[in-house]
XYZ file of C-alpha atoms in Angstrom:
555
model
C 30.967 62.514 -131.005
C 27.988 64.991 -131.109
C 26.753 67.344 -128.707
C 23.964 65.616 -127.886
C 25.970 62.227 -127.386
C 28.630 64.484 -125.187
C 25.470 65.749 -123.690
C 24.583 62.712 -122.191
C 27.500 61.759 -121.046
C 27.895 64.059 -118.585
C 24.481 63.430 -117.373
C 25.498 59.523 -117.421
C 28.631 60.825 -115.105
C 26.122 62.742 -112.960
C 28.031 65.979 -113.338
C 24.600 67.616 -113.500
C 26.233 71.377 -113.007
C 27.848 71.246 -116.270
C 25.280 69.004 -117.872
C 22.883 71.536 -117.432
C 25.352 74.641 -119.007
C 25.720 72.419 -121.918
C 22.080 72.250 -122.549
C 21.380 75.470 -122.077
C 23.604 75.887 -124.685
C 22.821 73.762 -127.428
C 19.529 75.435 -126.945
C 21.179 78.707 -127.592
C 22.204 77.315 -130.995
C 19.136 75.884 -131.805
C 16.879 79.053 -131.335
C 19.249 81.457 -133.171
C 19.310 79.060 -136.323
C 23.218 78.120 -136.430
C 22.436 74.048 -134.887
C 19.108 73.002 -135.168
C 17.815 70.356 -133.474
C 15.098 67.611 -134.496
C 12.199 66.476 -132.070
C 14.021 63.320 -130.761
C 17.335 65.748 -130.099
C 15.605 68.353 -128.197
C 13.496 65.069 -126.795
C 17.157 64.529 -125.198
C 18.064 67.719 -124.242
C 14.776 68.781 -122.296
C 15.535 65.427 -120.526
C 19.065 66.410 -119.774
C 18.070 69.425 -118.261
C 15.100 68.102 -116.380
C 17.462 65.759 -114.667
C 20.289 67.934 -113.908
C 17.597 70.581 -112.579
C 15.647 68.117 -110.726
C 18.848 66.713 -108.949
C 20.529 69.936 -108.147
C 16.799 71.101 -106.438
C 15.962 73.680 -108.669
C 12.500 72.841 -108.147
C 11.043 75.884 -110.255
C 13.350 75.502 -113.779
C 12.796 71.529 -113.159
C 9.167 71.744 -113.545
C 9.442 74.058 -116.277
C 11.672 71.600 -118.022
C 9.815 68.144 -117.723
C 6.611 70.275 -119.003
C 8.209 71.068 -122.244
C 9.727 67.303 -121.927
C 6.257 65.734 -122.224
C 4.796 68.413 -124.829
C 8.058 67.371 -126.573
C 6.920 63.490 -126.763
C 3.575 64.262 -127.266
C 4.777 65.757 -130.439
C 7.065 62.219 -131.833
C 4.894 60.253 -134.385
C 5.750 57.107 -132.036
C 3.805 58.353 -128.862
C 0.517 56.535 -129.742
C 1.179 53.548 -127.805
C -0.737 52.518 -125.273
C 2.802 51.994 -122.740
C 4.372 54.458 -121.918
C 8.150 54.569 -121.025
C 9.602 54.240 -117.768
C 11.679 57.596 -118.267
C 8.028 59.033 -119.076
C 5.966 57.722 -115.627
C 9.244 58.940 -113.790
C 8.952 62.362 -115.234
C 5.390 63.301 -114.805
C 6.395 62.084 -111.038
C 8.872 64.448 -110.458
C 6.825 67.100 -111.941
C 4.260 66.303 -109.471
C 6.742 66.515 -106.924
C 8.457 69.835 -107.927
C 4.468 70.968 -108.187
C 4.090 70.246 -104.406
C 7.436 71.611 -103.722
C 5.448 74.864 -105.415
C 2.725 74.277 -103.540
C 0.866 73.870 -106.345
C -0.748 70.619 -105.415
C -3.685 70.568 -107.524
C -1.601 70.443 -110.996
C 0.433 67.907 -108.973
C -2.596 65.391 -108.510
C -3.382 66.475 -112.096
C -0.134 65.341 -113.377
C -0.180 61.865 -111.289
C -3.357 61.150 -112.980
C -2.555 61.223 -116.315
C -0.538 58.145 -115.733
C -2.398 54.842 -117.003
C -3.958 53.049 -114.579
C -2.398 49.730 -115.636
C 1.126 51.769 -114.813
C 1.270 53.158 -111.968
C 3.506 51.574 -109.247
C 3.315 51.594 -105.233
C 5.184 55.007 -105.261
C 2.207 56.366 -107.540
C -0.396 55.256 -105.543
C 1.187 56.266 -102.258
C 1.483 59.588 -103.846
C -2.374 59.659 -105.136
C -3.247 59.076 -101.935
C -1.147 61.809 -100.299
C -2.344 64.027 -102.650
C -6.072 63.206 -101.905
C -5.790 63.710 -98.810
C -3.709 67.165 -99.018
C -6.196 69.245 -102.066
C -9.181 67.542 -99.669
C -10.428 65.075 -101.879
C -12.770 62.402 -100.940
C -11.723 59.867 -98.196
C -12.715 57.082 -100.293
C -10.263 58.136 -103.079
C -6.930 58.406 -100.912
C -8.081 54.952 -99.161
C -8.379 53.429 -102.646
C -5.214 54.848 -103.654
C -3.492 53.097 -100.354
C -4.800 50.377 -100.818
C -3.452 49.919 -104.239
C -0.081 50.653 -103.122
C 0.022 47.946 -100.719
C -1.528 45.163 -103.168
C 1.846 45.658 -104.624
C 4.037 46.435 -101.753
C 2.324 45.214 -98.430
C 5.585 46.254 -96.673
C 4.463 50.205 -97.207
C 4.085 51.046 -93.096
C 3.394 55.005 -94.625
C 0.186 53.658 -96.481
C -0.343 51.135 -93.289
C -0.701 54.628 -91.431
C -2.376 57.132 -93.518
C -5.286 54.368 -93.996
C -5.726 53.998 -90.146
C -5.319 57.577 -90.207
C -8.583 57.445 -92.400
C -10.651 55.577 -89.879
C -9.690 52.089 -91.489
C -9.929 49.480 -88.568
C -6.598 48.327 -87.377
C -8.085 44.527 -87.993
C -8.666 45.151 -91.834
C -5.549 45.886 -92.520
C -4.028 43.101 -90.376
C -5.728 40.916 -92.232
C -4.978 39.504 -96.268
C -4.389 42.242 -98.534
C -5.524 40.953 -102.714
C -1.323 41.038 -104.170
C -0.794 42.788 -107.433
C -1.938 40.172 -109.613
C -5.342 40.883 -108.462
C -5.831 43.966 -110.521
C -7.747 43.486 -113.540
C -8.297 45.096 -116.298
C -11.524 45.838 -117.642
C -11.856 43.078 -120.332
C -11.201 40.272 -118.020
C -13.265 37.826 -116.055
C -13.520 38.969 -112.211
C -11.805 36.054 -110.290
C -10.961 35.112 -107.099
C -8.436 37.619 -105.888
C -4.997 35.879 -105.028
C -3.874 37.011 -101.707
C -0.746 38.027 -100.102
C 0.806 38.867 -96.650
C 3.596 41.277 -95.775
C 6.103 39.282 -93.938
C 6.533 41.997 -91.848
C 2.923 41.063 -90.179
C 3.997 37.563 -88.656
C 6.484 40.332 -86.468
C 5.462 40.840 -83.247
C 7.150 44.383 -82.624
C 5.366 45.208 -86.372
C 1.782 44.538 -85.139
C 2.648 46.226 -82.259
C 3.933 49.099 -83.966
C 0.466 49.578 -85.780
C -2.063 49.195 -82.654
C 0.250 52.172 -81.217
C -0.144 54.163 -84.444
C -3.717 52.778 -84.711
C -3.938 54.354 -81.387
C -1.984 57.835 -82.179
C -4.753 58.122 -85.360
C -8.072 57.178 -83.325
C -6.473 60.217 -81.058
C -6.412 58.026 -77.940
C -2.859 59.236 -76.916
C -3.082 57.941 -73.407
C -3.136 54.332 -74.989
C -0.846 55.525 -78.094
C 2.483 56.569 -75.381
C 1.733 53.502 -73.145
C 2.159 51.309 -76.214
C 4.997 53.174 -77.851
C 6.736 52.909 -74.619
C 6.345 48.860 -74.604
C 7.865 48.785 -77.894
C 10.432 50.640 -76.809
C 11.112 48.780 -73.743
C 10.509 45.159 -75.496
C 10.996 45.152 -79.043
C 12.525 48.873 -80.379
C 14.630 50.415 -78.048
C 17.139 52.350 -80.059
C 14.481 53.572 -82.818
C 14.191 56.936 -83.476
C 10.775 56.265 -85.302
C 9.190 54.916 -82.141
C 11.149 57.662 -79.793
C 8.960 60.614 -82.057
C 6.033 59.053 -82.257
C 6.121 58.473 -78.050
C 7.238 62.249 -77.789
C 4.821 63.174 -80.097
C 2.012 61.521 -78.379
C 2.876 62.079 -74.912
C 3.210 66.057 -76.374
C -0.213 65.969 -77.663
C -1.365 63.972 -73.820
C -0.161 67.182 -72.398
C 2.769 65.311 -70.589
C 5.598 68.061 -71.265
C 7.916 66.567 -69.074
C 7.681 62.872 -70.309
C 7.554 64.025 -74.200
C 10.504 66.180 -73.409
C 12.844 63.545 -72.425
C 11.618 60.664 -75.373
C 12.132 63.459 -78.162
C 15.882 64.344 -76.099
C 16.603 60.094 -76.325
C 15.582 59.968 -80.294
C 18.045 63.251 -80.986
C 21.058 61.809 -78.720
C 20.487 58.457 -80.820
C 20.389 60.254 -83.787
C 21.822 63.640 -84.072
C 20.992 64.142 -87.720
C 17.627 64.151 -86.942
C 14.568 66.431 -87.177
C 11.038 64.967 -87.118
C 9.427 67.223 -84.316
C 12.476 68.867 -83.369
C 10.055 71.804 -83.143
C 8.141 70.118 -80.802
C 11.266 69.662 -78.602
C 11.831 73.414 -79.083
C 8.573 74.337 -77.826
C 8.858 71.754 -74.803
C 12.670 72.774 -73.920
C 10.722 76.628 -73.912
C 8.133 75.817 -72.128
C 9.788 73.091 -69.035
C 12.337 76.424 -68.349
C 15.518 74.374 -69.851
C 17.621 77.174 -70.643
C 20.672 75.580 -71.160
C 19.347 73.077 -73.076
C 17.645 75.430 -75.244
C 20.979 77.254 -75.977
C 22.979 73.658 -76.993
C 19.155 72.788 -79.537
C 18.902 76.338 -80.771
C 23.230 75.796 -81.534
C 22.731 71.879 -83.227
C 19.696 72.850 -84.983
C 21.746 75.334 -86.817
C 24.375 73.304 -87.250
C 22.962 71.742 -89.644
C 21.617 74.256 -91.850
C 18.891 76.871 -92.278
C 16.758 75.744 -94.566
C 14.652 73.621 -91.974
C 11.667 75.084 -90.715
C 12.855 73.273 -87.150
C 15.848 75.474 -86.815
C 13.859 79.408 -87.244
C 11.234 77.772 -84.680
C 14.099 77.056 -81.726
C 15.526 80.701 -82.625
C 11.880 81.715 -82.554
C 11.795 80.495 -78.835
C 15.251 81.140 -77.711
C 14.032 85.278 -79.034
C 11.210 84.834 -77.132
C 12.674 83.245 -73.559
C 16.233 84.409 -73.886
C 15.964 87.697 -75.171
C 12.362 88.578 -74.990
C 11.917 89.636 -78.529
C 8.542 88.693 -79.175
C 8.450 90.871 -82.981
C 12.127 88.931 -83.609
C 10.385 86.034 -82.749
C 7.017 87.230 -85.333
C 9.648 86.884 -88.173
C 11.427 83.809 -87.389
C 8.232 82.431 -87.404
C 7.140 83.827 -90.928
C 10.481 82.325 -91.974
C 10.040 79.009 -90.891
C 6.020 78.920 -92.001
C 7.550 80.248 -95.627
C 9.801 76.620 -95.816
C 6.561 74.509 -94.486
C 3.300 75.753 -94.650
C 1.925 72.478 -92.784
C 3.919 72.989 -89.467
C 1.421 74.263 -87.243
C 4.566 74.645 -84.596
C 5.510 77.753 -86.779
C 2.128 79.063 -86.402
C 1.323 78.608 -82.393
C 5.047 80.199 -82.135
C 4.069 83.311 -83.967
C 0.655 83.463 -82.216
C 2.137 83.025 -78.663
C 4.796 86.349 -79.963
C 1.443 88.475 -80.932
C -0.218 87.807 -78.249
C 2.701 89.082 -76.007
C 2.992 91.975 -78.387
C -0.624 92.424 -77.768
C -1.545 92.386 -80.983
C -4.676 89.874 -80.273
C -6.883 90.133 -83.444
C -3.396 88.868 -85.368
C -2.751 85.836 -82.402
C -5.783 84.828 -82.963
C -5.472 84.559 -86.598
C -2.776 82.500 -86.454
C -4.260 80.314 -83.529
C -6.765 79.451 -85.489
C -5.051 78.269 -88.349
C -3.205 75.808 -86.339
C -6.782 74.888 -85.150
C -7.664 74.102 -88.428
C -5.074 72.155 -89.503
C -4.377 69.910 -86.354
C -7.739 70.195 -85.121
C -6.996 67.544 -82.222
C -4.198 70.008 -81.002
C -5.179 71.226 -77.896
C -2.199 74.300 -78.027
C -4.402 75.418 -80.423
C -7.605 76.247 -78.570
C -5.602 76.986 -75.846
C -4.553 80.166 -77.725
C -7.665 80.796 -79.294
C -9.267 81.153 -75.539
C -6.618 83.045 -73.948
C -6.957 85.878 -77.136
C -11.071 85.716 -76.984
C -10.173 86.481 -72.933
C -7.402 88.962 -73.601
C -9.882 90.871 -75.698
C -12.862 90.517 -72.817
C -14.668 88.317 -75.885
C -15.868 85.911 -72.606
C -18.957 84.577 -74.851
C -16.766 83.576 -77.877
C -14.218 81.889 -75.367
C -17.121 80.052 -73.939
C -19.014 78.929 -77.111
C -15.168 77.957 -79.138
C -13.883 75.757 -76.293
C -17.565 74.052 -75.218
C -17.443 73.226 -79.397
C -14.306 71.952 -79.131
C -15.124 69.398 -76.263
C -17.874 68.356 -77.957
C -16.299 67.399 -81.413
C -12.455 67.560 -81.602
C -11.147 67.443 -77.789
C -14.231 64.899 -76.929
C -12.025 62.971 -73.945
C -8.984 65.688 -73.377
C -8.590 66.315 -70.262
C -6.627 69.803 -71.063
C -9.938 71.056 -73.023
C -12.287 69.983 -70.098
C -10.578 71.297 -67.280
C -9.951 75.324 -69.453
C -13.566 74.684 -70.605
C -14.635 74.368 -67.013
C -12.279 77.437 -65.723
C -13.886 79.879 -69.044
C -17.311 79.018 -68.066
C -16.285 79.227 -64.016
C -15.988 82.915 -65.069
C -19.467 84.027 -65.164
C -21.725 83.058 -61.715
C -24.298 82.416 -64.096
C -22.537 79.067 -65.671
C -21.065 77.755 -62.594
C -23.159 74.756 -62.226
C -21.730 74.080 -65.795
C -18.182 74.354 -65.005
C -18.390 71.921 -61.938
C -19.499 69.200 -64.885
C -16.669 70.074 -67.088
C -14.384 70.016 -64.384
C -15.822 66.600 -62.941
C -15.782 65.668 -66.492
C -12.250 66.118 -66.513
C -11.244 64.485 -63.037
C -13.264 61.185 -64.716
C -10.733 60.847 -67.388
C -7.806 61.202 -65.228
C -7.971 61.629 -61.588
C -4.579 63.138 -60.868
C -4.721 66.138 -63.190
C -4.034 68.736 -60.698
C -5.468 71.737 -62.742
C -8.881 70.235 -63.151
C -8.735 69.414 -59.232
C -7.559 72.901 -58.724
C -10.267 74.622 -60.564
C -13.166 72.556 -59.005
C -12.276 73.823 -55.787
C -12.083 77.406 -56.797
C -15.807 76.558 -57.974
C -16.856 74.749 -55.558
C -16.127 77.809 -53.115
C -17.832 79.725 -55.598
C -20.878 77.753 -55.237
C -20.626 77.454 -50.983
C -20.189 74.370 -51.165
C -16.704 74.194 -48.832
C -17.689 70.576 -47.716
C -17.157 69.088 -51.160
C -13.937 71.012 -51.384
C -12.863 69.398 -48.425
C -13.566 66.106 -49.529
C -12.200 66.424 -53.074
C -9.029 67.651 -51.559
C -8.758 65.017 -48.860
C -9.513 61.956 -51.348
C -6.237 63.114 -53.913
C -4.159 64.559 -51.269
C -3.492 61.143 -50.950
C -2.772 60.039 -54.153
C -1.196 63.146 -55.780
C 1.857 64.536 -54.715
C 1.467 68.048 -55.438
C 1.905 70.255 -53.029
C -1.050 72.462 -54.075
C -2.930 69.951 -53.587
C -2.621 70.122 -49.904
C -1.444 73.580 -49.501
C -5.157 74.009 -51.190
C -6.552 71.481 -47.804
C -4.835 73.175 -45.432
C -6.446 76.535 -46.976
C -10.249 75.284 -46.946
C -9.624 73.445 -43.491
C -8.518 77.095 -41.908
C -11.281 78.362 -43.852
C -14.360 75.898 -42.244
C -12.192 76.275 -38.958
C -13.347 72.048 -38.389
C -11.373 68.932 -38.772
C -8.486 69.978 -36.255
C -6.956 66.616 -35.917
C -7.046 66.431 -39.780
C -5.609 70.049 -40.076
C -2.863 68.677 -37.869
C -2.345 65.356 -40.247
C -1.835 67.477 -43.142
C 0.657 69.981 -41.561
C 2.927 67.170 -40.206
C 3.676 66.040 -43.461
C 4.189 70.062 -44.555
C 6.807 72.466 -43.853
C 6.125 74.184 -41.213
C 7.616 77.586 -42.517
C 5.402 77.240 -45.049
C 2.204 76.694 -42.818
C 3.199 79.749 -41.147
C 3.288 81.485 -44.045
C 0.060 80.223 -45.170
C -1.928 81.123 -41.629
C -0.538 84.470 -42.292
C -2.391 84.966 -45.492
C -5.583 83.566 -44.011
C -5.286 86.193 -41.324
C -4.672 88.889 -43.799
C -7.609 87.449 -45.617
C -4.916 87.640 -48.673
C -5.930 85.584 -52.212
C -3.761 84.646 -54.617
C -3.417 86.036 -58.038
C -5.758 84.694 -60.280
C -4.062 86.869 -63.160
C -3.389 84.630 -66.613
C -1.970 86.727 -68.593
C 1.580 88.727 -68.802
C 1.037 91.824 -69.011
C 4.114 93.451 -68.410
C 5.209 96.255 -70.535
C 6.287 95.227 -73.858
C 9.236 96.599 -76.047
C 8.957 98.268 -79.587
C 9.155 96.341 -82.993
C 12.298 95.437 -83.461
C 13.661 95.498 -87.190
C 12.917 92.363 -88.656
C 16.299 91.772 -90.533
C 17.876 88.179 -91.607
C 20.672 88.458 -89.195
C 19.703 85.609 -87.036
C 21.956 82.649 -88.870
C 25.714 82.869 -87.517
C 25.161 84.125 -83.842
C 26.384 82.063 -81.581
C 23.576 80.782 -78.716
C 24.776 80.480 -75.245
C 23.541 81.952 -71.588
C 26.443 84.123 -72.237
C 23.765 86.203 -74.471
C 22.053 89.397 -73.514
């Protein structure tokens, strides 16, 4: 038996370590004269290798390889057919892959291009579109590519999503889809397109699933979580799938405390998992669950630290636990390194500069996440709060009055902080009650927004329409700002006695005391928004962070 033969069978037996020394060495031999190789041979070794290095994720040395690979069959006297091999199409998408994995995703697209039309498959196509979308090509090129991949696989629920994604109507794609037969070639007679349906569309819980991801990409959260939450209570109720998408919608809503639990759900049901694991970092940091920070920040690395998820809960545990903010500036870096599209690694790092006081680089940082999750609202909110740290009022005010006007049009977050920036200057008060009314029209119980409009009302002595706003969602909101705010403005007009009384009956009366003592010390409450506590030196940023053990046990 030969080398080559023995060659391939140990890539046959998938023992790709030793495959790959074997190669390498009949290369050896080759170059220094004492085995030569002809084309087809080193055809077999370059393939060898490109397996065994594409398997064992050696992403750089496996792109290297299936280069030479193709140059290699470009070079055999038999490569002037118009079909290609199946090996072939395989290779030049991996090398696209391992290209990404580079983040070199224009020779990627390049690579997925050169593949005949007539031969690429539904994975092709799905990829073509992906890559459209990701070296910002034109729209109408990653729909086309979609919509290729599901004339031959309707069943594709990615390509379903990236199209609606795209502004596709949820109805178009509910509809007949032309099957693979339908493509022609450009020799033959355009005919009536054949048609087929997925199977998977005659499912109720499937058509469901798309209106609440039709929902999630026409940004209308609100509608997105309440459907997610139907299929979850009617159709889906142990899917992990649905239990991300409802966190991740109900994150992007602004309900914390709802997303928090749905993301908790999908990780008990599944503990291997890690879609927006970050996002349950940053919600465990932010809804004060220490404990439950410790056991995520202790799973996560469990199981391993090559995720981008696991740096980011570190990142917040540094930040809440040990308050490291410059720790936390490096576990960011790290996890931004392993995925330059999580924008969770980004608002993390911002949120540690920005308590470093280093506002110029928060900012930075902010505003890439703006940029690449533009419907984010954690985003502005970052931007705004650096513009304010930095008394930059007028760039705070022109940013987040953009924002509600193109990317945040209905977010009642962005209305009710565009309404408090602009409450900031007497001047623009007038404009931040209609940003704040704004708000209160698209949902009447967000107490920030109610909050806020008092403050301006007061502002602009108008005390009766305080009074009134409070009094109609004192009933309706539990909050007890809400009325501790009434009870404020009521003392303040010194009217509405028998109403002063109604309120305080349902209020603690140590509290009410407490409150009429304030009044009488004409007392106001901090309006401050920013820590500003002293802040620690730069800690060395070394990789020690991987083997400590998490607990409240810490210091």
């Amino acid at each position: 038996m030969s080398s080559i033969e023995q060659l391939e069978t140990l890539r046959n037996a998938e023992l790709y370590d030793d495959c790959k020394t074997l190669a390498e060495f009949i290369l050896t031999l080759d170059e220094c004269g004492k085995d030569y190789l002809d084309n087809e041979q080193r055809l077999i070794v370059y393939r060898c290798l490109a397996d065994s290095t594409w398997f064992l994720h050696e992403y750089h040395l496996a792109e290297s390889y299936l280069k030479k690979l193709l140059h290699s069959y470009k070079q055999l006297d038999k490569n002037n057919t118009i079909i290609e091999p199946d090996w072939l199409i395989e290779s030049k998408y991996r090398q696209h892959v391992c290209l990404l994995k580079l983040n070199r995703l224009k020779e990627g697209l390049t690579i997925l291009e050169s593949i005949p039309l007539h031969q690429r498959t539904a994975k092709i196509h799905l990829a073509l579109g992906q890559c459209y979308q990701k070296v910002g090509g034109s729209t109408q090129e990653s729909i086309s590519a979609y919509r290729e991949c599901l004339k031959q696989n309707p069943n594709t629920l990615s390509a379903y999503i990236a199209l609606l994604a795209l502004g596709v109507k949820l109805n178009d794609l509910l509809h007949t889809h032309p099957s693979a037969a339908s493509i022609h070639h450009e020799n033959q007679a355009q005919q009536p397109a054949p048609v087929t349906i997925s199977p998977l569309l005659r499912q109720s819980w499937f058509r469901a699933l798309l209106q609440a991801d039709a929902c999630s990409a026409s940004r209308d959260f609100s509608e997105a979580s309440r459907l997610y939450q139907q299929i979850d209570a009617q159709h889906l109720p142990q899917s992990t799938y649905v239990l991300s998408q409802l966190g991740y919608t109900q994150y992007l809503n602004g309900d914390y405390a709802q997303a928090l639990h749905s993301l908790q759900r999908a990780q008990q049901i599944d503990p291997l998992l890690l879609k927006h694991m970050d996002i349950l970092a940053f919600l465990t940091y932010t809804e004060c669950k220490d404990s439950s920070l410790d056991k995520l920040v202790n799973h996560l690395m469990s199981l391993g630290d090559h995720h981008p998820e696991t740096w980011i809960a570190i990142g917040y545990y540094c930040l809440k636990k040990n308050h490291k903010p410059s720790r936390t500036v490096y576990l960011a870096q790290k996890a931004y390194a392993l995925d330059n599209t999580k924008i969770q690694a980004l608002l993390l790092k911002g949120l540690a500069l920005y308590k470093l006081k280093r506002y110029s680089d928060s900012l930075v940082h902010y505003k890439e996440a703006v940029r690449l999750t533009p419907f984010c609202f954690e985003g502005y909110k970052g931007v705004v709060d650096g513009y304010l740290a930095t008394n930059r009022l007028s760039d705070a005010n022109m940013f987040i009055t953009n924002a509600v006007r193109t990317n945040l049009k209905e977010n009642v977050r962005a209305f009710t902080l565009c309404g408090q920036v602009l409450a900031k200057e007497p001047s623009s008060l007038d404009k931040a009650r209609f940003y704040l009314e704004k708000a209160l029209s698209f949902n009447t119980k967000y107490t920030d927004a109610i909050i806020s409009l008092v403050e301006v009302y007061g502002q602009l002595k108008q005390q009766q329409k305080s009074i009134e706003l409070l009094k109609e969602h004192v009933q309706i909101n539990n909050d007890p700002r809400i009325r501790q705010l009434l009870i404020e403005n009521l003392m303040k007009s010194g009217s509405n006695e028998e109403m002063l009384q109604q309120v305080v009956r349902n209020y603690p009366t140590s509290h009410f005391e407490r409150l009429e003592r304030e009044m009488n010390d004409d007392s106001s409450l901090d309006g401050g928004r920013f820590d500003t506590g002293p802040m620690g030196d730069l800690d060395p940023m070394c990789d020690d962070v991987i083997g400590e053990n998490f607990s409240d046990e810490d210091p």
